Amino acid sequence: MTEPLLSIDEIVTEFRVEGGVVRAVNGVSLDVRPGETVGVVGESGSGKSVTMMSALGLLPGHGRVVAGHARFRGRDLVGLAERELERIRGREIGLVFQDPMTAFNPVMTVGEQIAEGLRRHQAGLSRRAAGARVVELLAEVGIPAPERRARQYPHEFSGGMRQRAMIAMAMANRPALIIADEPTTALDVTIQAQILDLLGRVQQETEAALIMITHDLGVIAEMTERVVVMYAGRVVETADVDTVFHEARHPYTRGLLRSLPRLDHRVAELPAIGGQPPNPQALPPGCSYRPRCPLNQGRDECLTRPELNPAGRGHRSACHFHAELAGLTGGVE
């Protein structure tokens, strides 16, 4: 098996907030190998995006990584000087943000911003050559009249076109890794499908690894090879995509799967996971999922935090009772 391109190892991230400290990421580990597509899934607030921002040194001022490592091509990004991180971001790691309207500078044209990334990471590239490459990139991601569009500002683009331009910027320097953070949020279904198809095509053409951060299991099923499920700042299950969808061994994963609409099964209403995600400032003792878990039933073991233990070949689950889920095809009642 090839060495990981990115290896996140026991990352712990805290934010200072009014009233104390919030531990948003609590010992997360995951690997991504060259050319691999990994999905990171979970409810809002589970720590998906913060994990990646921690690895890339993009946390806001009140956040900090207090433990762990994030090694990219063997080099630890945690604690790396900002100038060194800037050389890696955009050149070796491309980013597709959730909201391109806020990711783009509103007072620079889209073409200027893409060209800036090209010239920063490609020494000696002239303005003329960068401009020509921008037009090529916009055409490659399906933006019509790319020469005219390159001279426009982000607010003159539709939401779907802004996301296409963000993908063009991410792929501009042919990075080894692309991180897409909820890339289809707030887009209509037709545009979502186009953006996902574009990401898949870009990955195939550049041979980059792809991390897809999402709360949408449909996106996970369509796009990824391996899945990392997060809850309350921790990884609770990880396996290849077929195993997660057919042999999930954590009750939270099964709850997510039960809430998916299915064409072959008619129901009056979709089942939902009871309760709410825990307050990260006041996590329950032991298993964070315990208050919502149908397997809990007052068991003492649930008062001890479960580790991410083997549940099969290449399959790990952070549930004391994952063996009870073996062979079940439906959700946990």
PDB file of C-alpha atoms in Angstrom, residues 55-244:
ATOM      1  CA  ALA A  55      -4.121  20.889   9.156  1.00  0.00           C
ATOM      2  CA  LEU A  56      -3.724  23.778   6.710  1.00  0.00           C
ATOM      3  CA  GLY A  57      -3.125  26.561   9.235  1.00  0.00           C
ATOM      4  CA  LEU A  58      -6.359  28.353   8.317  1.00  0.00           C
ATOM      5  CA  LEU A  59      -7.959  28.600  11.748  1.00  0.00           C
ATOM      6  CA  PRO A  60      -9.292  32.000  12.832  1.00  0.00           C
ATOM      7  CA  GLY A  61      -7.305  33.900  15.436  1.00  0.00           C
ATOM      8  CA  HIS A  62      -9.158  32.440  18.429  1.00  0.00           C
ATOM      9  CA  GLY A  63      -8.508  28.843  17.350  1.00  0.00           C
ATOM     10  CA  ARG A  64      -5.340  26.810  17.816  1.00  0.00           C
ATOM     11  CA  VAL A  65      -4.050  23.284  17.399  1.00  0.00           C
ATOM     12  CA  VAL A  66      -2.954  22.122  20.856  1.00  0.00           C
ATOM     13  CA  ALA A  67      -1.830  18.579  19.961  1.00  0.00           C
ATOM     14  CA  GLY A  68      -1.251  16.255  17.028  1.00  0.00           C
ATOM     15  CA  HIS A  69       0.343  16.375  13.607  1.00  0.00           C
ATOM     16  CA  ALA A  70      -0.673  16.809   9.973  1.00  0.00           C
ATOM     17  CA  ARG A  71       2.015  15.449   7.669  1.00  0.00           C
ATOM     18  CA  PHE A  72       1.810  16.267   3.980  1.00  0.00           C
ATOM     19  CA  ARG A  73       4.340  14.323   1.923  1.00  0.00           C
ATOM     20  CA  GLY A  74       6.108  13.587   5.189  1.00  0.00           C
ATOM     21  CA  ARG A  75       6.329  17.227   6.286  1.00  0.00           C
ATOM     22  CA  ASP A  76       4.432  18.309   9.399  1.00  0.00           C
ATOM     23  CA  LEU A  77       2.194  21.277   8.584  1.00  0.00           C
ATOM     24  CA  VAL A  78       1.343  21.963  12.226  1.00  0.00           C
ATOM     25  CA  GLY A  79       3.538  24.780  13.478  1.00  0.00           C
ATOM     26  CA  LEU A  80       4.953  25.482  10.019  1.00  0.00           C
ATOM     27  CA  ALA A  81       5.659  29.156   9.299  1.00  0.00           C
ATOM     28  CA  GLU A  82       2.904  30.954   7.410  1.00  0.00           C
ATOM     29  CA  ARG A  83       5.207  31.676   4.476  1.00  0.00           C
ATOM     30  CA  GLU A  84       5.922  27.954   4.098  1.00  0.00           C
ATOM     31  CA  LEU A  85       2.231  27.097   4.363  1.00  0.00           C
ATOM     32  CA  GLU A  86       1.422  29.628   1.641  1.00  0.00           C
ATOM     33  CA  ARG A  87       3.836  27.829  -0.680  1.00  0.00           C
ATOM     34  CA  ILE A  88       1.930  24.590  -0.140  1.00  0.00           C
ATOM     35  CA  ARG A  89      -1.631  25.941  -0.195  1.00  0.00           C
ATOM     36  CA  GLY A  90      -2.696  26.660  -3.751  1.00  0.00           C
ATOM     37  CA  ARG A  91       0.260  24.876  -5.318  1.00  0.00           C
ATOM     38  CA  GLU A  92       0.304  21.395  -3.780  1.00  0.00           C
ATOM     39  CA  ILE A  93      -3.069  21.551  -2.018  1.00  0.00           C
ATOM     40  CA  GLY A  94      -6.064  23.117  -3.766  1.00  0.00           C
ATOM     41  CA  LEU A  95      -9.092  24.319  -1.789  1.00  0.00           C
ATOM     42  CA  VAL A  96     -12.735  24.544  -2.842  1.00  0.00           C
ATOM     43  CA  PHE A  97     -14.586  26.464  -0.150  1.00  0.00           C
ATOM     44  CA  GLN A  98     -18.215  26.134   0.868  1.00  0.00           C
ATOM     45  CA  ASP A  99     -19.101  29.734   0.011  1.00  0.00           C
ATOM     46  CA  PRO A 100     -17.155  31.080  -2.967  1.00  0.00           C
ATOM     47  CA  MET A 101     -18.750  34.512  -2.571  1.00  0.00           C
ATOM     48  CA  THR A 102     -16.840  35.056   0.659  1.00  0.00           C
ATOM     49  CA  ALA A 103     -13.741  33.199  -0.566  1.00  0.00           C
ATOM     50  CA  PHE A 104     -13.276  35.535  -3.550  1.00  0.00           C
ATOM     51  CA  ASN A 105     -12.083  39.115  -3.102  1.00  0.00           C
ATOM     52  CA  PRO A 106     -15.085  41.278  -4.146  1.00  0.00           C
ATOM     53  CA  VAL A 107     -12.944  44.149  -5.498  1.00  0.00           C
ATOM     54  CA  MET A 108     -10.766  42.049  -7.819  1.00  0.00           C
ATOM     55  CA  THR A 109     -11.942  40.405 -11.019  1.00  0.00           C
ATOM     56  CA  VAL A 110     -12.207  36.631 -11.040  1.00  0.00           C
ATOM     57  CA  GLY A 111      -9.460  36.455 -13.658  1.00  0.00           C
ATOM     58  CA  GLU A 112      -7.091  38.598 -11.586  1.00  0.00           C
ATOM     59  CA  GLN A 113      -7.538  36.340  -8.581  1.00  0.00           C
ATOM     60  CA  ILE A 114      -6.880  33.123 -10.475  1.00  0.00           C
ATOM     61  CA  ALA A 115      -3.895  34.710 -12.229  1.00  0.00           C
ATOM     62  CA  GLU A 116      -2.485  35.842  -8.887  1.00  0.00           C
ATOM     63  CA  GLY A 117      -2.398  32.237  -7.692  1.00  0.00           C
ATOM     64  CA  LEU A 118      -0.715  31.119 -10.890  1.00  0.00           C
ATOM     65  CA  ARG A 119       2.018  33.755 -10.786  1.00  0.00           C
ATOM     66  CA  ARG A 120       2.649  33.292  -7.062  1.00  0.00           C
ATOM     67  CA  HIS A 121       3.395  29.594  -7.476  1.00  0.00           C
ATOM     68  CA  GLN A 122       4.940  29.555 -10.965  1.00  0.00           C
ATOM     69  CA  ALA A 123       8.098  31.644 -11.000  1.00  0.00           C
ATOM     70  CA  GLY A 124       8.692  33.556 -14.205  1.00  0.00           C
ATOM     71  CA  LEU A 125       5.133  33.261 -15.522  1.00  0.00           C
ATOM     72  CA  SER A 126       4.298  36.504 -17.347  1.00  0.00           C
ATOM     73  CA  ARG A 127       1.032  38.398 -16.913  1.00  0.00           C
ATOM     74  CA  ARG A 128       0.101  37.605 -20.507  1.00  0.00           C
ATOM     75  CA  ALA A 129       0.736  33.877 -20.059  1.00  0.00           C
ATOM     76  CA  ALA A 130      -1.150  33.846 -16.745  1.00  0.00           C
ATOM     77  CA  GLY A 131      -4.107  35.616 -18.370  1.00  0.00           C
ATOM     78  CA  ALA A 132      -4.190  33.102 -21.210  1.00  0.00           C
ATOM     79  CA  ARG A 133      -4.075  30.233 -18.737  1.00  0.00           C
ATOM     80  CA  VAL A 134      -6.963  31.766 -16.765  1.00  0.00           C
ATOM     81  CA  VAL A 135      -9.127  31.761 -19.885  1.00  0.00           C
ATOM     82  CA  GLU A 136      -8.198  28.116 -20.512  1.00  0.00           C
ATOM     83  CA  LEU A 137      -9.070  27.177 -16.936  1.00  0.00           C
ATOM     84  CA  LEU A 138     -12.449  28.921 -17.016  1.00  0.00           C
ATOM     85  CA  ALA A 139     -13.241  27.154 -20.290  1.00  0.00           C
ATOM     86  CA  GLU A 140     -12.184  23.803 -18.813  1.00  0.00           C
ATOM     87  CA  VAL A 141     -14.659  24.154 -15.932  1.00  0.00           C
ATOM     88  CA  GLY A 142     -17.494  24.986 -18.323  1.00  0.00           C
ATOM     89  CA  ILE A 143     -17.827  28.755 -17.923  1.00  0.00           C
ATOM     90  CA  PRO A 144     -19.147  30.244 -21.195  1.00  0.00           C
ATOM     91  CA  ALA A 145     -17.409  33.247 -22.817  1.00  0.00           C
ATOM     92  CA  PRO A 146     -14.360  32.759 -20.562  1.00  0.00           C
ATOM     93  CA  GLU A 147     -12.460  35.802 -21.886  1.00  0.00           C
ATOM     94  CA  ARG A 148     -15.327  38.120 -20.953  1.00  0.00           C
ATOM     95  CA  ARG A 149     -16.037  36.346 -17.676  1.00  0.00           C
ATOM     96  CA  ALA A 150     -12.401  36.613 -16.580  1.00  0.00           C
ATOM     97  CA  ARG A 151     -12.854  40.418 -16.570  1.00  0.00           C
ATOM     98  CA  GLN A 152     -15.949  40.278 -14.357  1.00  0.00           C
ATOM     99  CA  TYR A 153     -16.248  40.485 -10.575  1.00  0.00           C
ATOM    100  CA  PRO A 154     -17.506  37.669  -8.323  1.00  0.00           C
ATOM    101  CA  HIS A 155     -20.908  39.317  -7.778  1.00  0.00           C
ATOM    102  CA  GLU A 156     -21.516  39.156 -11.548  1.00  0.00           C
ATOM    103  CA  PHE A 157     -21.335  35.351 -11.448  1.00  0.00           C
ATOM    104  CA  SER A 158     -24.197  33.069 -10.463  1.00  0.00           C
ATOM    105  CA  GLY A 159     -23.667  30.746  -7.492  1.00  0.00           C
ATOM    106  CA  GLY A 160     -22.920  27.774  -9.722  1.00  0.00           C
ATOM    107  CA  MET A 161     -20.488  29.764 -11.862  1.00  0.00           C
ATOM    108  CA  ARG A 162     -18.682  31.084  -8.780  1.00  0.00           C
ATOM    109  CA  GLN A 163     -18.209  27.513  -7.616  1.00  0.00           C
ATOM    110  CA  ARG A 164     -16.863  26.555 -11.051  1.00  0.00           C
ATOM    111  CA  ALA A 165     -14.436  29.478 -10.869  1.00  0.00           C
ATOM    112  CA  MET A 166     -13.363  28.322  -7.398  1.00  0.00           C
ATOM    113  CA  ILE A 167     -12.651  24.851  -8.812  1.00  0.00           C
ATOM    114  CA  ALA A 168     -10.644  26.463 -11.637  1.00  0.00           C
ATOM    115  CA  MET A 169      -8.577  28.291  -9.018  1.00  0.00           C
ATOM    116  CA  ALA A 170      -8.090  25.097  -6.994  1.00  0.00           C
ATOM    117  CA  MET A 171      -6.860  23.099 -10.014  1.00  0.00           C
ATOM    118  CA  ALA A 172      -4.782  25.910 -11.550  1.00  0.00           C
ATOM    119  CA  ASN A 173      -1.401  24.607 -10.349  1.00  0.00           C
ATOM    120  CA  ARG A 174      -2.297  20.908 -10.690  1.00  0.00           C
ATOM    121  CA  PRO A 175      -2.146  20.172  -6.942  1.00  0.00           C
ATOM    122  CA  ALA A 176      -1.579  16.705  -5.517  1.00  0.00           C
ATOM    123  CA  LEU A 177      -4.554  17.110  -3.170  1.00  0.00           C
ATOM    124  CA  ILE A 178      -7.875  18.934  -3.525  1.00  0.00           C
ATOM    125  CA  ILE A 179     -10.013  19.593  -0.440  1.00  0.00           C
ATOM    126  CA  ALA A 180     -13.655  20.379  -1.239  1.00  0.00           C
ATOM    127  CA  ASP A 181     -15.597  21.724   1.747  1.00  0.00           C
ATOM    128  CA  GLU A 182     -19.364  21.340   1.186  1.00  0.00           C
ATOM    129  CA  PRO A 183     -18.937  22.382  -2.472  1.00  0.00           C
ATOM    130  CA  THR A 184     -22.631  21.982  -3.369  1.00  0.00           C
ATOM    131  CA  THR A 185     -24.213  23.814  -0.422  1.00  0.00           C
ATOM    132  CA  ALA A 186     -26.935  26.313  -1.436  1.00  0.00           C
ATOM    133  CA  LEU A 187     -26.934  25.155  -5.070  1.00  0.00           C
ATOM    134  CA  ASP A 188     -30.013  23.664  -6.706  1.00  0.00           C
ATOM    135  CA  VAL A 189     -30.042  19.963  -7.484  1.00  0.00           C
ATOM    136  CA  THR A 190     -29.185  20.282 -11.168  1.00  0.00           C
ATOM    137  CA  ILE A 191     -26.210  22.542 -10.476  1.00  0.00           C
ATOM    138  CA  GLN A 192     -25.083  20.265  -7.625  1.00  0.00           C
ATOM    139  CA  ALA A 193     -24.883  17.340 -10.029  1.00  0.00           C
ATOM    140  CA  GLN A 194     -22.870  19.412 -12.505  1.00  0.00           C
ATOM    141  CA  ILE A 195     -20.398  20.538  -9.817  1.00  0.00           C
ATOM    142  CA  LEU A 196     -19.896  16.979  -8.563  1.00  0.00           C
ATOM    143  CA  ASP A 197     -19.366  15.740 -12.100  1.00  0.00           C
ATOM    144  CA  LEU A 198     -16.856  18.536 -12.670  1.00  0.00           C
ATOM    145  CA  LEU A 199     -14.933  17.696  -9.488  1.00  0.00           C
ATOM    146  CA  GLY A 200     -14.746  14.060 -10.520  1.00  0.00           C
ATOM    147  CA  ARG A 201     -13.497  15.010 -13.967  1.00  0.00           C
ATOM    148  CA  VAL A 202     -10.920  17.425 -12.558  1.00  0.00           C
ATOM    149  CA  GLN A 203      -9.635  14.773 -10.178  1.00  0.00           C
ATOM    150  CA  GLN A 204      -9.347  12.258 -12.994  1.00  0.00           C
ATOM    151  CA  GLU A 205      -7.503  14.694 -15.243  1.00  0.00           C
ATOM    152  CA  THR A 206      -5.081  15.935 -12.572  1.00  0.00           C
ATOM    153  CA  GLU A 207      -4.740  12.541 -10.775  1.00  0.00           C
ATOM    154  CA  ALA A 208      -5.096  14.448  -7.499  1.00  0.00           C
ATOM    155  CA  ALA A 209      -6.350  12.968  -4.252  1.00  0.00           C
ATOM    156  CA  LEU A 210      -9.687  14.430  -3.149  1.00  0.00           C
ATOM    157  CA  ILE A 211     -11.142  15.017   0.303  1.00  0.00           C
ATOM    158  CA  MET A 212     -14.878  15.650   0.099  1.00  0.00           C
ATOM    159  CA  ILE A 213     -16.312  17.257   3.251  1.00  0.00           C
ATOM    160  CA  THR A 214     -20.094  16.992   3.346  1.00  0.00           C
ATOM    161  CA  HIS A 215     -23.179  16.186   5.384  1.00  0.00           C
ATOM    162  CA  ASP A 216     -24.783  14.580   2.318  1.00  0.00           C
ATOM    163  CA  LEU A 217     -24.493  10.791   2.194  1.00  0.00           C
ATOM    164  CA  GLY A 218     -25.707  10.841  -1.406  1.00  0.00           C
ATOM    165  CA  VAL A 219     -22.557  12.783  -2.340  1.00  0.00           C
ATOM    166  CA  ILE A 220     -20.479  10.295  -0.347  1.00  0.00           C
ATOM    167  CA  ALA A 221     -22.004   7.339  -2.195  1.00  0.00           C
ATOM    168  CA  GLU A 222     -21.447   8.913  -5.602  1.00  0.00           C
ATOM    169  CA  MET A 223     -17.981  10.399  -5.178  1.00  0.00           C
ATOM    170  CA  THR A 224     -15.851   8.580  -2.611  1.00  0.00           C
ATOM    171  CA  GLU A 225     -13.929   5.357  -2.112  1.00  0.00           C
ATOM    172  CA  ARG A 226     -13.496   5.590   1.653  1.00  0.00           C
ATOM    173  CA  VAL A 227     -15.583   7.282   4.334  1.00  0.00           C
ATOM    174  CA  VAL A 228     -14.711   8.932   7.644  1.00  0.00           C
ATOM    175  CA  VAL A 229     -17.757   9.548   9.863  1.00  0.00           C
ATOM    176  CA  MET A 230     -17.370  12.255  12.516  1.00  0.00           C
ATOM    177  CA  TYR A 231     -19.449  13.124  15.557  1.00  0.00           C
ATOM    178  CA  ALA A 232     -18.750  15.715  18.282  1.00  0.00           C
ATOM    179  CA  GLY A 233     -15.180  16.304  17.173  1.00  0.00           C
ATOM    180  CA  ARG A 234     -14.156  12.661  16.882  1.00  0.00           C
ATOM    181  CA  VAL A 235     -14.039   9.951  14.223  1.00  0.00           C
ATOM    182  CA  VAL A 236     -16.677   7.346  15.098  1.00  0.00           C
ATOM    183  CA  GLU A 237     -16.418   5.061  12.059  1.00  0.00           C
ATOM    184  CA  THR A 238     -14.248   4.613   9.001  1.00  0.00           C
ATOM    185  CA  ALA A 239     -14.314   2.062   6.179  1.00  0.00           C
ATOM    186  CA  ASP A 240     -14.635   1.798   2.420  1.00  0.00           C
ATOM    187  CA  VAL A 241     -17.853   3.273   1.047  1.00  0.00           C
ATOM    188  CA  ASP A 242     -19.578  -0.082   0.343  1.00  0.00           C
ATOM    189  CA  THR A 243     -18.909  -1.312   3.876  1.00  0.00           C
ATOM    190  CA  VAL A 244     -20.271   1.876   5.436  1.00  0.00           C
TER     191      VAL A 244
END
